Amino acid sequence: MQEQILRKIFLGFIHIHILHHAKKEPFYGSWMIEELKEHGYNISPGTLYPILKSMETSNLIEKEERIVEGKVRKYYKITLDGEDILKESKSKAKELFKEID
Ligand SMILES: [Zn+2]
């Protein structure tokens, strides 16, 4: 039960994290898994890819295929809608952290 609640909370953080990096520069899935690991989130491809897919469907990020070492690699970058959501999420997060700090 506690774990499910934490998952829900972290899911929001992970969305913000993804948008933040998608804005900085396009990334690919396994890079994001490593990046999140460094921040203390152990997230499997089976969890990350559906999140990326749903963010793509919601038009927050878009996929771009690049050939890297002869293989197709999918990169994700932020859309204009995604930038709006990121901006709003950041201001809400800042407001919250100011309160609970
Ligand atoms: Zn990061």
PDB file of N, CA and C and ligand atoms in Angstrom:
ATOM      1  N   MET A   1       0.834  -1.210   0.000  1.00  0.00           N
ATOM      2  CA  MET A   1       0.000   0.000   0.000  1.00  0.00           C
ATOM      3  C   MET A   1       0.871   1.264   0.000  1.00  0.00           C
ATOM      4  N   GLN A   2       1.780   1.348   1.003  1.00  0.00           N
ATOM      5  CA  GLN A   2       2.662   2.528   1.078  1.00  0.00           C
ATOM      6  C   GLN A   2       3.445   2.664  -0.225  1.00  0.00           C
ATOM      7  N   GLU A   3       3.865   1.521  -0.722  1.00  0.00           N
ATOM      8  CA  GLU A   3       4.674   1.505  -1.926  1.00  0.00           C
ATOM      9  C   GLU A   3       3.894   2.041  -3.139  1.00  0.00           C
ATOM     10  N   GLN A   4       2.611   1.685  -3.187  1.00  0.00           N
ATOM     11  CA  GLN A   4       1.769   2.163  -4.299  1.00  0.00           C
ATOM     12  C   GLN A   4       1.632   3.682  -4.270  1.00  0.00           C
ATOM     13  N   ILE A   5       1.488   4.217  -3.056  1.00  0.00           N
ATOM     14  CA  ILE A   5       1.339   5.666  -2.929  1.00  0.00           C
ATOM     15  C   ILE A   5       2.639   6.363  -3.351  1.00  0.00           C
ATOM     16  N   LEU A   6       3.765   5.815  -2.890  1.00  0.00           N
ATOM     17  CA  LEU A   6       5.048   6.394  -3.288  1.00  0.00           C
ATOM     18  C   LEU A   6       5.218   6.362  -4.805  1.00  0.00           C
ATOM     19  N   ARG A   7       4.809   5.253  -5.406  1.00  0.00           N
ATOM     20  CA  ARG A   7       4.892   5.117  -6.861  1.00  0.00           C
ATOM     21  C   ARG A   7       4.134   6.233  -7.566  1.00  0.00           C
ATOM     22  N   LYS A   8       2.928   6.491  -7.048  1.00  0.00           N
ATOM     23  CA  LYS A   8       2.091   7.544  -7.636  1.00  0.00           C
ATOM     24  C   LYS A   8       2.781   8.901  -7.548  1.00  0.00           C
ATOM     25  N   ILE A   9       3.340   9.173  -6.369  1.00  0.00           N
ATOM     26  CA  ILE A   9       4.007  10.460  -6.167  1.00  0.00           C
ATOM     27  C   ILE A   9       5.229  10.574  -7.078  1.00  0.00           C
ATOM     28  N   PHE A  10       6.028   9.518  -7.106  1.00  0.00           N
ATOM     29  CA  PHE A  10       7.243   9.543  -7.914  1.00  0.00           C
ATOM     30  C   PHE A  10       6.933   9.661  -9.410  1.00  0.00           C
ATOM     31  N   LEU A  11       5.803   9.103  -9.795  1.00  0.00           N
ATOM     32  CA  LEU A  11       5.419   9.155 -11.202  1.00  0.00           C
ATOM     33  C   LEU A  11       5.319  10.601 -11.697  1.00  0.00           C
ATOM     34  N   GLY A  12       4.785  11.448 -10.866  1.00  0.00           N
ATOM     35  CA  GLY A  12       4.711  12.869 -11.208  1.00  0.00           C
ATOM     36  C   GLY A  12       6.099  13.470 -11.344  1.00  0.00           C
ATOM     37  N   PHE A  13       6.971  13.146 -10.384  1.00  0.00           N
ATOM     38  CA  PHE A  13       8.349  13.661 -10.449  1.00  0.00           C
ATOM     39  C   PHE A  13       9.031  13.193 -11.736  1.00  0.00           C
ATOM     40  N   ILE A  14       8.792  11.916 -12.053  1.00  0.00           N
ATOM     41  CA  ILE A  14       9.429  11.343 -13.243  1.00  0.00           C
ATOM     42  C   ILE A  14       8.947  12.063 -14.515  1.00  0.00           C
ATOM     43  N   HIS A  15       7.664  12.385 -14.573  1.00  0.00           N
ATOM     44  CA  HIS A  15       7.139  13.131 -15.721  1.00  0.00           C
ATOM     45  C   HIS A  15       7.841  14.488 -15.857  1.00  0.00           C
ATOM     46  N   ILE A  16       8.002  15.178 -14.732  1.00  0.00           N
ATOM     47  CA  ILE A  16       8.665  16.488 -14.772  1.00  0.00           C
ATOM     48  C   ILE A  16      10.113  16.310 -15.241  1.00  0.00           C
ATOM     49  N   HIS A  17      10.747  15.263 -14.692  1.00  0.00           N
ATOM     50  CA  HIS A  17      12.131  14.986 -15.059  1.00  0.00           C
ATOM     51  C   HIS A  17      12.287  14.745 -16.564  1.00  0.00           C
ATOM     52  N   ILE A  18      11.379  13.958 -17.089  1.00  0.00           N
ATOM     53  CA  ILE A  18      11.412  13.648 -18.528  1.00  0.00           C
ATOM     54  C   ILE A  18      11.238  14.930 -19.350  1.00  0.00           C
ATOM     55  N   LEU A  19      10.273  15.754 -18.966  1.00  0.00           N
ATOM     56  CA  LEU A  19      10.036  16.997 -19.713  1.00  0.00           C
ATOM     57  C   LEU A  19      11.262  17.917 -19.633  1.00  0.00           C
ATOM     58  N   HIS A  20      11.843  17.992 -18.451  1.00  0.00           N
ATOM     59  CA  HIS A  20      13.029  18.832 -18.254  1.00  0.00           C
ATOM     60  C   HIS A  20      14.152  18.430 -19.226  1.00  0.00           C
ATOM     61  N   HIS A  21      14.426  17.126 -19.297  1.00  0.00           N
ATOM     62  CA  HIS A  21      15.511  16.677 -20.173  1.00  0.00           C
ATOM     63  C   HIS A  21      15.129  16.755 -21.651  1.00  0.00           C
ATOM     64  N   ALA A  22      13.855  16.500 -21.943  1.00  0.00           N
ATOM     65  CA  ALA A  22      13.407  16.582 -23.336  1.00  0.00           C
ATOM     66  C   ALA A  22      13.524  18.019 -23.840  1.00  0.00           C
ATOM     67  N   LYS A  23      13.489  18.970 -22.909  1.00  0.00           N
ATOM     68  CA  LYS A  23      13.646  20.366 -23.300  1.00  0.00           C
ATOM     69  C   LYS A  23      15.123  20.700 -23.509  1.00  0.00           C
ATOM     70  N   LYS A  24      15.969  20.206 -22.598  1.00  0.00           N
ATOM     71  CA  LYS A  24      17.411  20.484 -22.701  1.00  0.00           C
ATOM     72  C   LYS A  24      18.003  19.945 -23.994  1.00  0.00           C
ATOM     73  N   GLU A  25      17.789  18.646 -24.232  1.00  0.00           N
ATOM     74  CA  GLU A  25      18.193  18.054 -25.515  1.00  0.00           C
ATOM     75  C   GLU A  25      17.515  16.706 -25.694  1.00  0.00           C
ATOM     76  N   PRO A  26      17.312  16.291 -26.947  1.00  0.00           N
ATOM     77  CA  PRO A  26      16.652  15.010 -27.184  1.00  0.00           C
ATOM     78  C   PRO A  26      17.415  13.862 -26.496  1.00  0.00           C
ATOM     79  N   PHE A  27      16.672  12.917 -25.935  1.00  0.00           N
ATOM     80  CA  PHE A  27      17.305  11.781 -25.263  1.00  0.00           C
ATOM     81  C   PHE A  27      16.686  10.493 -25.794  1.00  0.00           C
ATOM     82  N   TYR A  28      17.331   9.373 -25.516  1.00  0.00           N
ATOM     83  CA  TYR A  28      16.750   8.078 -25.870  1.00  0.00           C
ATOM     84  C   TYR A  28      16.473   7.291 -24.595  1.00  0.00           C
ATOM     85  N   GLY A  29      15.622   6.273 -24.712  1.00  0.00           N
ATOM     86  CA  GLY A  29      15.081   5.565 -23.555  1.00  0.00           C
ATOM     87  C   GLY A  29      16.101   5.061 -22.555  1.00  0.00           C
ATOM     88  N   SER A  30      17.122   4.325 -23.044  1.00  0.00           N
ATOM     89  CA  SER A  30      18.047   3.739 -22.069  1.00  0.00           C
ATOM     90  C   SER A  30      18.896   4.807 -21.375  1.00  0.00           C
ATOM     91  N   TRP A  31      19.098   5.931 -22.058  1.00  0.00           N
ATOM     92  CA  TRP A  31      19.781   7.049 -21.408  1.00  0.00           C
ATOM     93  C   TRP A  31      18.952   7.549 -20.222  1.00  0.00           C
ATOM     94  N   MET A  32      17.642   7.679 -20.443  1.00  0.00           N
ATOM     95  CA  MET A  32      16.754   8.172 -19.389  1.00  0.00           C
ATOM     96  C   MET A  32      16.700   7.211 -18.203  1.00  0.00           C
ATOM     97  N   ILE A  33      16.743   5.910 -18.474  1.00  0.00           N
ATOM     98  CA  ILE A  33      16.741   4.929 -17.380  1.00  0.00           C
ATOM     99  C   ILE A  33      17.971   5.138 -16.488  1.00  0.00           C
ATOM    100  N   GLU A  34      19.135   5.339 -17.123  1.00  0.00           N
ATOM    101  CA  GLU A  34      20.373   5.593 -16.370  1.00  0.00           C
ATOM    102  C   GLU A  34      20.300   6.906 -15.594  1.00  0.00           C
ATOM    103  N   GLU A  35      19.784   7.921 -16.257  1.00  0.00           N
ATOM    104  CA  GLU A  35      19.659   9.244 -15.648  1.00  0.00           C
ATOM    105  C   GLU A  35      18.770   9.169 -14.398  1.00  0.00           C
ATOM    106  N   LEU A  36      17.639   8.488 -14.524  1.00  0.00           N
ATOM    107  CA  LEU A  36      16.723   8.373 -13.385  1.00  0.00           C
ATOM    108  C   LEU A  36      17.359   7.551 -12.261  1.00  0.00           C
ATOM    109  N   LYS A  37      18.157   6.565 -12.636  1.00  0.00           N
ATOM    110  CA  LYS A  37      18.857   5.748 -11.639  1.00  0.00           C
ATOM    111  C   LYS A  37      19.782   6.629 -10.804  1.00  0.00           C
ATOM    112  N   GLU A  38      20.473   7.551 -11.484  1.00  0.00           N
ATOM    113  CA  GLU A  38      21.357   8.459 -10.766  1.00  0.00           C
ATOM    114  C   GLU A  38      20.618   9.335  -9.772  1.00  0.00           C
ATOM    115  N   HIS A  39      19.358   9.582 -10.069  1.00  0.00           N
ATOM    116  CA  HIS A  39      18.544  10.385  -9.156  1.00  0.00           C
ATOM    117  C   HIS A  39      17.834   9.513  -8.128  1.00  0.00           C
ATOM    118  N   GLY A  40      18.144   8.209  -8.127  1.00  0.00           N
ATOM    119  CA  GLY A  40      17.580   7.316  -7.118  1.00  0.00           C
ATOM    120  C   GLY A  40      16.268   6.634  -7.503  1.00  0.00           C
ATOM    121  N   TYR A  41      15.884   6.731  -8.773  1.00  0.00           N
ATOM    122  CA  TYR A  41      14.663   6.048  -9.221  1.00  0.00           C
ATOM    123  C   TYR A  41      15.050   4.826 -10.033  1.00  0.00           C
ATOM    124  N   ASN A  42      14.638   3.664  -9.529  1.00  0.00           N
ATOM    125  CA  ASN A  42      14.893   2.445 -10.291  1.00  0.00           C
ATOM    126  C   ASN A  42      13.687   2.135 -11.145  1.00  0.00           C
ATOM    127  N   ILE A  43      13.791   2.464 -12.408  1.00  0.00           N
ATOM    128  CA  ILE A  43      12.636   2.315 -13.286  1.00  0.00           C
ATOM    129  C   ILE A  43      13.034   1.397 -14.447  1.00  0.00           C
ATOM    130  N   SER A  44      12.188   0.403 -14.700  1.00  0.00           N
ATOM    131  CA  SER A  44      12.505  -0.579 -15.739  1.00  0.00           C
ATOM    132  C   SER A  44      12.012  -0.079 -17.098  1.00  0.00           C
ATOM    133  N   PRO A  45      12.550  -0.644 -18.188  1.00  0.00           N
ATOM    134  CA  PRO A  45      12.044  -0.266 -19.516  1.00  0.00           C
ATOM    135  C   PRO A  45      10.534  -0.504 -19.618  1.00  0.00           C
ATOM    136  N   GLY A  46      10.056  -1.561 -18.969  1.00  0.00           N
ATOM    137  CA  GLY A  46       8.619  -1.889 -19.003  1.00  0.00           C
ATOM    138  C   GLY A  46       7.753  -0.831 -18.348  1.00  0.00           C
ATOM    139  N   THR A  47       8.369   0.010 -17.506  1.00  0.00           N
ATOM    140  CA  THR A  47       7.632   1.119 -16.897  1.00  0.00           C
ATOM    141  C   THR A  47       7.867   2.398 -17.690  1.00  0.00           C
ATOM    142  N   LEU A  48       9.128   2.619 -18.088  1.00  0.00           N
ATOM    143  CA  LEU A  48       9.458   3.880 -18.771  1.00  0.00           C
ATOM    144  C   LEU A  48       8.773   4.015 -20.138  1.00  0.00           C
ATOM    145  N   TYR A  49       8.841   2.956 -20.951  1.00  0.00           N
ATOM    146  CA  TYR A  49       8.333   3.107 -22.319  1.00  0.00           C
ATOM    147  C   TYR A  49       6.840   3.429 -22.398  1.00  0.00           C
ATOM    148  N   PRO A  50       6.000   2.786 -21.555  1.00  0.00           N
ATOM    149  CA  PRO A  50       4.583   3.200 -21.567  1.00  0.00           C
ATOM    150  C   PRO A  50       4.398   4.665 -21.142  1.00  0.00           C
ATOM    151  N   ILE A  51       5.253   5.156 -20.236  1.00  0.00           N
ATOM    152  CA  ILE A  51       5.170   6.569 -19.832  1.00  0.00           C
ATOM    153  C   ILE A  51       5.516   7.457 -21.032  1.00  0.00           C
ATOM    154  N   LEU A  52       6.609   7.108 -21.719  1.00  0.00           N
ATOM    155  CA  LEU A  52       7.007   7.896 -22.901  1.00  0.00           C
ATOM    156  C   LEU A  52       5.913   7.863 -23.961  1.00  0.00           C
ATOM    157  N   LYS A  53       5.343   6.664 -24.129  1.00  0.00           N
ATOM    158  CA  LYS A  53       4.269   6.491 -25.128  1.00  0.00           C
ATOM    159  C   LYS A  53       3.081   7.395 -24.783  1.00  0.00           C
ATOM    160  N   SER A  54       2.684   7.393 -23.512  1.00  0.00           N
ATOM    161  CA  SER A  54       1.515   8.192 -23.144  1.00  0.00           C
ATOM    162  C   SER A  54       1.818   9.685 -23.238  1.00  0.00           C
ATOM    163  N   MET A  55       3.055  10.077 -22.947  1.00  0.00           N
ATOM    164  CA  MET A  55       3.416  11.488 -23.082  1.00  0.00           C
ATOM    165  C   MET A  55       3.453  11.902 -24.554  1.00  0.00           C
ATOM    166  N   GLU A  56       3.779  10.938 -25.391  1.00  0.00           N
ATOM    167  CA  GLU A  56       3.786  11.189 -26.831  1.00  0.00           C
ATOM    168  C   GLU A  56       2.344  11.334 -27.339  1.00  0.00           C
ATOM    169  N   THR A  57       1.489  10.426 -26.867  1.00  0.00           N
ATOM    170  CA  THR A  57       0.069  10.480 -27.248  1.00  0.00           C
ATOM    171  C   THR A  57      -0.570  11.784 -26.777  1.00  0.00           C
ATOM    172  N   SER A  58      -0.149  12.268 -25.615  1.00  0.00           N
ATOM    173  CA  SER A  58      -0.675  13.540 -25.091  1.00  0.00           C
ATOM    174  C   SER A  58       0.005  14.744 -25.728  1.00  0.00           C
ATOM    175  N   ASN A  59       0.893  14.467 -26.675  1.00  0.00           N
ATOM    176  CA  ASN A  59       1.590  15.523 -27.402  1.00  0.00           C
ATOM    177  C   ASN A  59       2.480  16.412 -26.530  1.00  0.00           C
ATOM    178  N   LEU A  60       3.118  15.783 -25.531  1.00  0.00           N
ATOM    179  CA  LEU A  60       4.042  16.538 -24.680  1.00  0.00           C
ATOM    180  C   LEU A  60       5.476  16.368 -25.180  1.00  0.00           C
ATOM    181  N   ILE A  61       5.724  15.204 -25.767  1.00  0.00           N
ATOM    182  CA  ILE A  61       7.036  14.946 -26.359  1.00  0.00           C
ATOM    183  C   ILE A  61       6.819  14.342 -27.752  1.00  0.00           C
ATOM    184  N   GLU A  62       7.848  14.425 -28.579  1.00  0.00           N
ATOM    185  CA  GLU A  62       7.738  13.769 -29.879  1.00  0.00           C
ATOM    186  C   GLU A  62       8.977  12.959 -30.177  1.00  0.00           C
ATOM    187  N   LYS A  63       8.753  11.906 -30.946  1.00  0.00           N
ATOM    188  CA  LYS A  63       9.804  10.961 -31.252  1.00  0.00           C
ATOM    189  C   LYS A  63      10.484  11.337 -32.556  1.00  0.00           C
ATOM    190  N   GLU A  64      11.787  11.092 -32.571  1.00  0.00           N
ATOM    191  CA  GLU A  64      12.562  11.387 -33.770  1.00  0.00           C
ATOM    192  C   GLU A  64      13.532  10.215 -33.938  1.00  0.00           C
ATOM    193  N   GLU A  65      13.534   9.616 -35.106  1.00  0.00           N
ATOM    194  CA  GLU A  65      14.414   8.462 -35.286  1.00  0.00           C
ATOM    195  C   GLU A  65      15.744   8.896 -35.879  1.00  0.00           C
ATOM    196  N   ARG A  66      16.812   8.413 -35.280  1.00  0.00           N
ATOM    197  CA  ARG A  66      18.150   8.724 -35.790  1.00  0.00           C
ATOM    198  C   ARG A  66      18.899   7.416 -35.970  1.00  0.00           C
ATOM    199  N   ILE A  67      19.789   7.431 -36.940  1.00  0.00           N
ATOM    200  CA  ILE A  67      20.631   6.249 -37.140  1.00  0.00           C
ATOM    201  C   ILE A  67      21.917   6.451 -36.347  1.00  0.00           C
ATOM    202  N   VAL A  68      22.141   5.563 -35.385  1.00  0.00           N
ATOM    203  CA  VAL A  68      23.362   5.625 -34.572  1.00  0.00           C
ATOM    204  C   VAL A  68      24.081   4.291 -34.716  1.00  0.00           C
ATOM    205  N   GLU A  69      25.309   4.350 -35.203  1.00  0.00           N
ATOM    206  CA  GLU A  69      26.091   3.138 -35.454  1.00  0.00           C
ATOM    207  C   GLU A  69      25.297   2.091 -36.219  1.00  0.00           C
ATOM    208  N   GLY A  70      24.644   2.540 -37.273  1.00  0.00           N
ATOM    209  CA  GLY A  70      23.909   1.638 -38.147  1.00  0.00           C
ATOM    210  C   GLY A  70      22.561   1.165 -37.623  1.00  0.00           C
ATOM    211  N   LYS A  71      22.203   1.615 -36.406  1.00  0.00           N
ATOM    212  CA  LYS A  71      20.913   1.189 -35.843  1.00  0.00           C
ATOM    213  C   LYS A  71      19.993   2.382 -35.678  1.00  0.00           C
ATOM    214  N   VAL A  72      18.677   2.099 -35.779  1.00  0.00           N
ATOM    215  CA  VAL A  72      17.692   3.155 -35.558  1.00  0.00           C
ATOM    216  C   VAL A  72      17.528   3.353 -34.057  1.00  0.00           C
ATOM    217  N   ARG A  73      17.704   4.578 -33.625  1.00  0.00           N
ATOM    218  CA  ARG A  73      17.495   4.873 -32.208  1.00  0.00           C
ATOM    219  C   ARG A  73      16.443   5.961 -32.100  1.00  0.00           C
ATOM    220  N   LYS A  74      15.488   5.750 -31.183  1.00  0.00           N
ATOM    221  CA  LYS A  74      14.405   6.724 -31.018  1.00  0.00           C
ATOM    222  C   LYS A  74      14.774   7.768 -29.975  1.00  0.00           C
ATOM    223  N   TYR A  75      14.773   9.021 -30.423  1.00  0.00           N
ATOM    224  CA  TYR A  75      15.030  10.137 -29.522  1.00  0.00           C
ATOM    225  C   TYR A  75      13.723  10.854 -29.227  1.00  0.00           C
ATOM    226  N   TYR A  76      13.638  11.391 -28.037  1.00  0.00           N
ATOM    227  CA  TYR A  76      12.431  12.115 -27.641  1.00  0.00           C
ATOM    228  C   TYR A  76      12.790  13.567 -27.373  1.00  0.00           C
ATOM    229  N   LYS A  77      11.952  14.465 -27.900  1.00  0.00           N
ATOM    230  CA  LYS A  77      12.166  15.883 -27.595  1.00  0.00           C
ATOM    231  C   LYS A  77      10.842  16.542 -27.227  1.00  0.00           C
ATOM    232  N   ILE A  78      10.934  17.672 -26.569  1.00  0.00           N
ATOM    233  CA  ILE A  78       9.729  18.320 -26.041  1.00  0.00           C
ATOM    234  C   ILE A  78       8.960  19.025 -27.165  1.00  0.00           C
ATOM    235  N   THR A  79       7.640  19.133 -26.988  1.00  0.00           N
ATOM    236  CA  THR A  79       6.802  19.889 -27.921  1.00  0.00           C
ATOM    237  C   THR A  79       6.431  21.217 -27.240  1.00  0.00           C
ATOM    238  N   LEU A  80       5.734  22.075 -27.955  1.00  0.00           N
ATOM    239  CA  LEU A  80       5.300  23.348 -27.359  1.00  0.00           C
ATOM    240  C   LEU A  80       4.329  23.100 -26.209  1.00  0.00           C
ATOM    241  N   ASP A  81       3.407  22.136 -26.392  1.00  0.00           N
ATOM    242  CA  ASP A  81       2.487  21.774 -25.296  1.00  0.00           C
ATOM    243  C   ASP A  81       3.277  21.278 -24.094  1.00  0.00           C
ATOM    244  N   GLY A  82       4.296  20.474 -24.373  1.00  0.00           N
ATOM    245  CA  GLY A  82       5.141  19.944 -23.300  1.00  0.00           C
ATOM    246  C   GLY A  82       5.818  21.071 -22.533  1.00  0.00           C
ATOM    247  N   GLU A  83       6.264  22.089 -23.266  1.00  0.00           N
ATOM    248  CA  GLU A  83       6.920  23.232 -22.600  1.00  0.00           C
ATOM    249  C   GLU A  83       5.958  23.953 -21.674  1.00  0.00           C
ATOM    250  N   ASP A  84       4.706  24.079 -22.103  1.00  0.00           N
ATOM    251  CA  ASP A  84       3.689  24.713 -21.243  1.00  0.00           C
ATOM    252  C   ASP A  84       3.489  23.915 -19.965  1.00  0.00           C
ATOM    253  N   ILE A  85       3.357  22.594 -20.137  1.00  0.00           N
ATOM    254  CA  ILE A  85       3.135  21.717 -18.978  1.00  0.00           C
ATOM    255  C   ILE A  85       4.340  21.767 -18.040  1.00  0.00           C
ATOM    256  N   LEU A  86       5.539  21.774 -18.617  1.00  0.00           N
ATOM    257  CA  LEU A  86       6.751  21.834 -17.799  1.00  0.00           C
ATOM    258  C   LEU A  86       6.779  23.122 -16.980  1.00  0.00           C
ATOM    259  N   LYS A  87       6.452  24.213 -17.643  1.00  0.00           N
ATOM    260  CA  LYS A  87       6.463  25.514 -16.981  1.00  0.00           C
ATOM    261  C   LYS A  87       5.493  25.532 -15.791  1.00  0.00           C
ATOM    262  N   GLU A  88       4.304  25.026 -16.050  1.00  0.00           N
ATOM    263  CA  GLU A  88       3.283  25.008 -14.999  1.00  0.00           C
ATOM    264  C   GLU A  88       3.688  24.067 -13.853  1.00  0.00           C
ATOM    265  N   SER A  89       4.221  22.895 -14.210  1.00  0.00           N
ATOM    266  CA  SER A  89       4.635  21.925 -13.190  1.00  0.00           C
ATOM    267  C   SER A  89       5.767  22.477 -12.341  1.00  0.00           C
ATOM    268  N   LYS A  90       6.699  23.183 -12.999  1.00  0.00           N
ATOM    269  CA  LYS A  90       7.829  23.738 -12.272  1.00  0.00           C
ATOM    270  C   LYS A  90       7.365  24.770 -11.259  1.00  0.00           C
ATOM    271  N   SER A  91       6.436  25.606 -11.653  1.00  0.00           N
ATOM    272  CA  SER A  91       6.025  26.647 -10.716  1.00  0.00           C
ATOM    273  C   SER A  91       5.255  26.025  -9.552  1.00  0.00           C
ATOM    274  N   LYS A  92       4.460  24.976  -9.842  1.00  0.00           N
ATOM    275  CA  LYS A  92       3.754  24.276  -8.752  1.00  0.00           C
ATOM    276  C   LYS A  92       4.752  23.558  -7.839  1.00  0.00           C
ATOM    277  N   ALA A  93       5.765  22.942  -8.431  1.00  0.00           N
ATOM    278  CA  ALA A  93       6.760  22.221  -7.633  1.00  0.00           C
ATOM    279  C   ALA A  93       7.528  23.197  -6.740  1.00  0.00           C
ATOM    280  N   LYS A  94       7.922  24.343  -7.318  1.00  0.00           N
ATOM    281  CA  LYS A  94       8.658  25.348  -6.544  1.00  0.00           C
ATOM    282  C   LYS A  94       7.822  25.841  -5.366  1.00  0.00           C
ATOM    283  N   GLU A  95       6.562  26.083  -5.648  1.00  0.00           N
ATOM    284  CA  GLU A  95       5.657  26.567  -4.623  1.00  0.00           C
ATOM    285  C   GLU A  95       5.549  25.537  -3.491  1.00  0.00           C
ATOM    286  N   LEU A  96       5.414  24.272  -3.879  1.00  0.00           N
ATOM    287  CA  LEU A  96       5.289  23.198  -2.897  1.00  0.00           C
ATOM    288  C   LEU A  96       6.578  23.060  -2.073  1.00  0.00           C
ATOM    289  N   PHE A  97       7.722  23.064  -2.736  1.00  0.00           N
ATOM    290  CA  PHE A  97       8.972  22.837  -2.016  1.00  0.00           C
ATOM    291  C   PHE A  97       9.291  24.010  -1.082  1.00  0.00           C
ATOM    292  N   LYS A  98       8.857  25.188  -1.446  1.00  0.00           N
ATOM    293  CA  LYS A  98       9.028  26.339  -0.581  1.00  0.00           C
ATOM    294  C   LYS A  98       8.240  26.118   0.720  1.00  0.00           C
ATOM    295  N   GLU A  99       7.058  25.546   0.540  1.00  0.00           N
ATOM    296  CA  GLU A  99       6.164  25.293   1.683  1.00  0.00           C
ATOM    297  C   GLU A  99       6.688  24.182   2.601  1.00  0.00           C
ATOM    298  N   ILE A 100       7.161  23.092   2.012  1.00  0.00           N
ATOM    299  CA  ILE A 100       7.518  21.931   2.833  1.00  0.00           C
ATOM    300  C   ILE A 100       8.985  21.894   3.247  1.00  0.00           C
ATOM    301  N   ASP A 101       9.794  22.766   2.689  1.00  0.00           N
ATOM    302  CA  ASP A 101      11.227  22.742   2.975  1.00  0.00           C
ATOM    303  C   ASP A 101      11.519  22.995   4.455  1.00  0.00           C
TER     304      ASP A 101
HETATM  305 ZN    ZN B   1      18.212  14.668 -14.583  1.00  0.00          ZN
END
